[in-house]
Structure formats: C-alpha cells, structure tokens
Amino acid sequence: MSIEDLDLSQFHASGAPPLPSTAVESWLEHDGAQIGYATCGDGPAVILLHGGLGHAGNWGYQVPALIDAGYTAVLIDSRGHGRSTRDNQPYSYHLMASDVLAVMDALNLNQAYFAGWSDGACTALVLASLHPARSAGVFFFACNMDPSGTKEMQPGPVIDRCFSRHRQDYAALSATPEEFDDFVASVSEMMRTQPNYSADDLRAIHVPVEIVLGEYDEFIKPEHAVYLANTVPGATLTILPGVSHFAPLQRPALFNQTLLSFLNRLRAE
C-alpha cells in the first residue's frame, strides 16, 4: 500500500477508506449504551480499538491488510463514538474495556489479539490487565498509561485537519449529531486524569505487549514509551520513523507491516 498522507490532507478531505462490503455490522446493548461493531475476514480475531473522538472506520487502511494475512478484523465504535451511544456515566477506560468484553462475549470470542490506537490502546491494556485470559497480546500504539506521559498539546495544521474530520464524521454517524462539543469536553476530561497506572500496576500485566510510537508523536512523550516498554514484563518497543500520532493514516504500509509482524510472531508461538 503506497498511500502517504503525512499532512492528513487526504484524510481531512475524504476520511479513511470504507470497510469492505463483506463486513457484517451488529449492535448490542451494554451498561446503558448501544455499542456498534463489525466483523470481516476469516481467522484469528484482531480487535481494533480506535482513538479518542474517532470511530472504527478510521482503521480503513488496516482492515484489508489483516484480512489478506488471514485474520478476522473486529471493529468497535467506543461508547459515544461513531454509531455507538452513551448514557450519563462519565467516560472511563475501564467502562470502555467492559464494552469490548461484551462484544467478545456476543461473538463467542474467548480470546483475541488487540490493536489499540491512542485511547484504544489504553482500553486494550486496561482490559489485558483486568482479564489477561481474554487477551492474546496488545499492540499498544501512541498512548500513555499515566498523566505524566503526555506532552502539552501544540495546535497545528495536522491536528486541525484530524479534528475537523472527526467533527464531520460525528455529525454524520452519531445519534446526537449536535453534541460534538459536549462530547469533546467529556472525552477530554477522561484523558486529563486517566489512565493512572503505577509502575506496580504495569509490572502486573502478563500478556505480550508491543509499545509503538511515531517518531514525531504530537501527544506522547518518547521517554514514556521507553518507560512502558521497560516496565511491562517482556514488552518490546518500536519507534515508527517519519510519522506521528496518525501513523495508520500517514503511512499505512509501514504501520501495517509493524502490526502484522507482531501478530504473526505471536501466532507462530
């Protein structure tokens, strides 16, 4: 896949590619929310968890690569994101992890691989820490596990284009299309204080984990990624060159190669 969209101009204009026509979309009710999810492909399940303010369709470049490599892609709209709804409960990664477990139960998945991007990475690692038997491994891309791991945000054209795309997609997909600003405020409050894992919490995680960060990530301190890789038992660290927090969109081939290398290694063990 030779797509390169470093400044996100293509993503801003048209979003990520649509999911394959073979994708099967479903819904479930869980803890005050209606959670939308989709499956496509045939093989071991890889659950794709998107970033904050986005939706499952942001993985449009990754799904075909997973299917071609013999995996089933499971895409979930986090509560309040995309087509999923929410109630008045505050956002939390633990709550969103419980939604993912509900989807797994609905699909009769005793275990799955996880690929998480930003907030989705937090959700995946929280789930793995609480329910290790359900996780065959976590590809943890571009997130922190305590508030000290984040940089002070510096607005710029790339972030502005991504935010604008999220606003457009929210208006098109959400059951509450007029509430984007309230949605942003609620998610941002979660990000400000969560997650807040101690070193001991991280050392208690016993599933395979790859910590992955773009060389120019706008939000996550590189030293935090090093800390996570050094603290989670057996974790590895990969820095993706020439990309930022938006690597799955900027250089899909690079991102997909790294993801599949992780998955194929675990699958062969």
Coordinates of N, CA and C in Angstrom, one line a residue, residues 154-241:
Q154 N 0.3 21.2 21.2 CA 0.6 22.3 20.4 C -0.2 22.3 19.2
P155 N -1.2 23.1 19.0 CA -2.1 23.1 17.8 C -1.3 23.3 16.6
G156 N -1.7 22.7 15.5 CA -1.1 22.8 14.2 C -2.0 22.3 13.1
P157 N -1.6 22.4 11.9 CA -2.4 22.0 10.7 C -2.8 20.6 10.7
V158 N -1.9 19.7 11.1 CA -2.2 18.2 11.1 C -3.3 17.9 12.1
I159 N -3.1 18.4 13.3 CA -4.2 18.2 14.4 C -5.5 18.9 14.0
D160 N -5.4 20.0 13.4 CA -6.6 20.7 13.0 C -7.4 19.9 11.9
R161 N -6.7 19.4 11.0 CA -7.3 18.6 9.9 C -8.0 17.3 10.5
C162 N -7.3 16.7 11.4 CA -7.9 15.5 12.1 C -9.1 15.8 12.9
F163 N -9.0 16.9 13.6 CA -10.2 17.3 14.5 C -11.4 17.7 13.6
S164 N -11.1 18.4 12.5 CA -12.2 18.7 11.6 C -12.8 17.5 11.0
R165 N -12.0 16.5 10.6 CA -12.6 15.2 10.1 C -13.4 14.6 11.2
H166 N -12.9 14.5 12.4 CA -13.7 13.9 13.5 C -15.1 14.7 13.7
R167 N -15.1 16.0 13.6 CA -16.3 16.7 13.7 C -17.3 16.3 12.6
Q168 N -16.8 16.3 11.4 CA -17.7 15.9 10.2 C -18.2 14.5 10.4
D169 N -17.4 13.6 10.8 CA -17.8 12.2 11.0 C -18.8 12.0 12.1
Y170 N -18.6 12.8 13.2 CA -19.5 12.7 14.3 C -20.9 13.2 13.9
A171 N -20.9 14.3 13.1 CA -22.2 14.8 12.6 C -22.9 13.8 11.7
A172 N -22.1 13.0 11.0 CA -22.7 12.0 10.0 C -23.1 10.7 10.7
L173 N -22.5 10.3 11.8 CA -22.7 9.0 12.3 C -23.4 9.0 13.6
S174 N -23.3 10.0 14.5 CA -23.7 9.9 15.8 C -25.3 10.1 15.9
A175 N -25.8 9.4 17.0 CA -27.2 9.6 17.3 C -27.5 11.0 17.9
T176 N -26.4 11.7 18.3 CA -26.6 13.0 18.8 C -25.7 14.0 18.1
P177 N -26.0 14.2 16.8 CA -25.0 14.9 15.9 C -24.7 16.4 16.3
E178 N -25.6 17.0 17.1 CA -25.4 18.4 17.5 C -24.6 18.5 18.8
E179 N -24.1 17.4 19.4 CA -23.5 17.5 20.7 C -22.0 17.2 20.6
F180 N -21.3 17.5 19.5 CA -19.9 17.3 19.4 C -19.1 18.0 20.4
D181 N -19.4 19.2 20.7 CA -18.5 20.0 21.6 C -18.6 19.4 23.0
D182 N -19.9 19.0 23.4 CA -20.0 18.4 24.7 C -19.3 17.0 24.8
F183 N -19.3 16.3 23.7 CA -18.6 15.0 23.5 C -17.1 15.2 23.7
V184 N -16.6 16.2 23.1 CA -15.1 16.5 23.2 C -14.8 16.8 24.6
A185 N -15.6 17.7 25.3 CA -15.3 18.0 26.6 C -15.3 16.8 27.6
S186 N -16.2 15.9 27.4 CA -16.3 14.7 28.2 C -15.2 13.8 28.0
V187 N -14.8 13.6 26.7 CA -13.7 12.7 26.5 C -12.4 13.3 27.0
S188 N -12.3 14.6 26.8 CA -11.0 15.3 27.2 C -10.9 15.2 28.7
E189 N -11.9 15.3 29.5 CA -11.9 15.1 30.9 C -11.3 13.8 31.3
M190 N -11.8 12.7 30.6 CA -11.2 11.4 30.9 C -9.7 11.4 30.6
M191 N -9.3 11.9 29.4 CA -7.9 11.9 29.1 C -7.1 12.7 30.1
R192 N -7.6 13.7 30.7 CA -6.8 14.5 31.6 C -6.4 13.8 32.8
T193 N -7.2 12.8 33.3 CA -6.9 12.1 34.6 C -6.7 10.6 34.4
Q194 N -7.0 10.1 33.3 CA -6.9 8.6 33.1 C -6.1 8.3 31.9
P195 N -5.5 7.1 31.8 CA -5.4 6.1 32.9 C -4.3 6.6 33.9
N196 N -4.2 6.0 35.0 CA -3.2 6.4 36.0 C -2.6 5.2 36.7
Y197 N -2.0 4.4 35.8 CA -1.4 3.1 36.3 C 0.0 3.4 36.9
S198 N 0.3 2.8 38.1 CA 1.6 2.9 38.7 C 2.5 1.9 38.0
A199 N 3.8 2.0 38.4 CA 4.8 1.0 37.9 C 4.4 -0.4 38.3
D200 N 3.9 -0.5 39.6 CA 3.5 -1.8 40.0 C 2.3 -2.4 39.2
D201 N 1.4 -1.5 38.9 CA 0.3 -1.9 38.0 C 0.8 -2.5 36.7
L202 N 1.7 -1.8 36.1 CA 2.3 -2.2 34.8 C 3.0 -3.5 34.9
R203 N 3.8 -3.6 36.0 CA 4.5 -4.9 36.2 C 3.7 -6.1 36.4
A204 N 2.4 -5.8 36.7 CA 1.4 -7.0 37.0 C 0.8 -7.4 35.7
I205 N 1.1 -6.8 34.5 CA 0.5 -7.1 33.3 C 1.3 -8.3 32.7
H206 N 0.6 -9.4 32.3 CA 1.4 -10.6 31.9 C 0.8 -11.1 30.6
V207 N 0.7 -10.2 29.6 CA 0.3 -10.6 28.2 C 1.4 -10.0 27.3
P208 N 1.6 -10.6 26.1 CA 2.6 -10.0 25.2 C 2.1 -8.5 24.8
V209 N 3.1 -7.6 24.9 CA 2.8 -6.2 24.6 C 3.9 -5.6 23.7
E210 N 3.5 -4.9 22.7 CA 4.5 -4.1 21.9 C 4.1 -2.7 22.0
I211 N 5.0 -1.9 22.6 CA 4.8 -0.4 22.7 C 5.3 0.2 21.4
V212 N 4.4 1.0 20.7 CA 4.7 1.5 19.4 C 4.4 3.0 19.5
L213 N 5.3 3.8 18.9 CA 5.1 5.3 18.9 C 5.7 5.8 17.6
G214 N 5.0 6.8 17.1 CA 5.6 7.5 15.9 C 6.7 8.4 16.3
E215 N 7.7 8.6 15.5 CA 8.9 9.4 15.8 C 8.5 10.8 16.2
Y216 N 7.4 11.3 15.6 CA 7.0 12.7 15.8 C 5.7 12.8 16.5
D217 N 5.4 11.9 17.4 CA 4.1 11.9 18.0 C 3.8 13.3 18.7
E218 N 2.6 13.8 18.5 CA 2.3 15.2 19.0 C 1.9 15.1 20.5
F219 N 1.5 14.0 21.0 CA 0.9 13.9 22.3 C 1.6 13.1 23.4
I220 N 2.4 12.2 23.0 CA 3.0 11.2 23.9 C 4.5 11.5 24.0
K221 N 5.0 11.5 25.2 CA 6.5 11.7 25.4 C 7.2 10.4 25.0
P222 N 8.3 10.5 24.2 CA 9.0 9.3 23.9 C 9.6 8.6 25.1
E223 N 10.0 9.4 26.1 CA 10.6 8.7 27.3 C 9.5 7.9 28.0
H224 N 8.2 8.3 27.8 CA 7.1 7.5 28.5 C 7.0 6.1 27.8
A225 N 7.1 6.1 26.5 CA 7.1 4.9 25.7 C 8.2 4.0 26.2
V226 N 9.4 4.5 26.3 CA 10.5 3.7 26.8 C 10.2 3.2 28.2
Y227 N 9.7 4.0 29.1 CA 9.3 3.6 30.4 C 8.3 2.4 30.4
L228 N 7.3 2.5 29.5 CA 6.3 1.4 29.4 C 7.0 0.1 29.0
A229 N 7.8 0.3 28.0 CA 8.5 -0.9 27.4 C 9.4 -1.6 28.5
N230 N 10.0 -0.7 29.3 CA 10.9 -1.3 30.3 C 10.2 -1.8 31.6
T231 N 8.9 -1.5 31.7 CA 8.2 -1.8 33.0 C 7.2 -2.9 32.8
V232 N 6.5 -3.0 31.6 CA 5.6 -4.1 31.4 C 6.5 -5.3 31.1
P233 N 6.3 -6.4 31.8 CA 7.2 -7.6 31.6 C 7.2 -8.1 30.2
G234 N 8.4 -8.2 29.6 CA 8.5 -8.8 28.3 C 8.1 -7.9 27.2
A235 N 7.7 -6.6 27.5 CA 7.3 -5.7 26.4 C 8.4 -5.3 25.5
T236 N 8.1 -5.0 24.3 CA 9.1 -4.5 23.3 C 8.7 -3.1 22.9
L237 N 9.7 -2.4 22.3 CA 9.4 -1.0 21.9 C 9.8 -0.9 20.4
T238 N 8.9 -0.2 19.7 CA 9.1 0.1 18.3 C 8.8 1.6 18.0
I239 N 9.8 2.3 17.4 CA 9.5 3.7 17.0 C 9.4 3.7 15.5
L240 N 8.3 4.2 15.0 CA 8.0 4.3 13.6 C 8.6 5.6 13.0
P241 N 9.5 5.5 12.1 CA 10.2 6.7 11.6 C 9.3 7.5 10.7

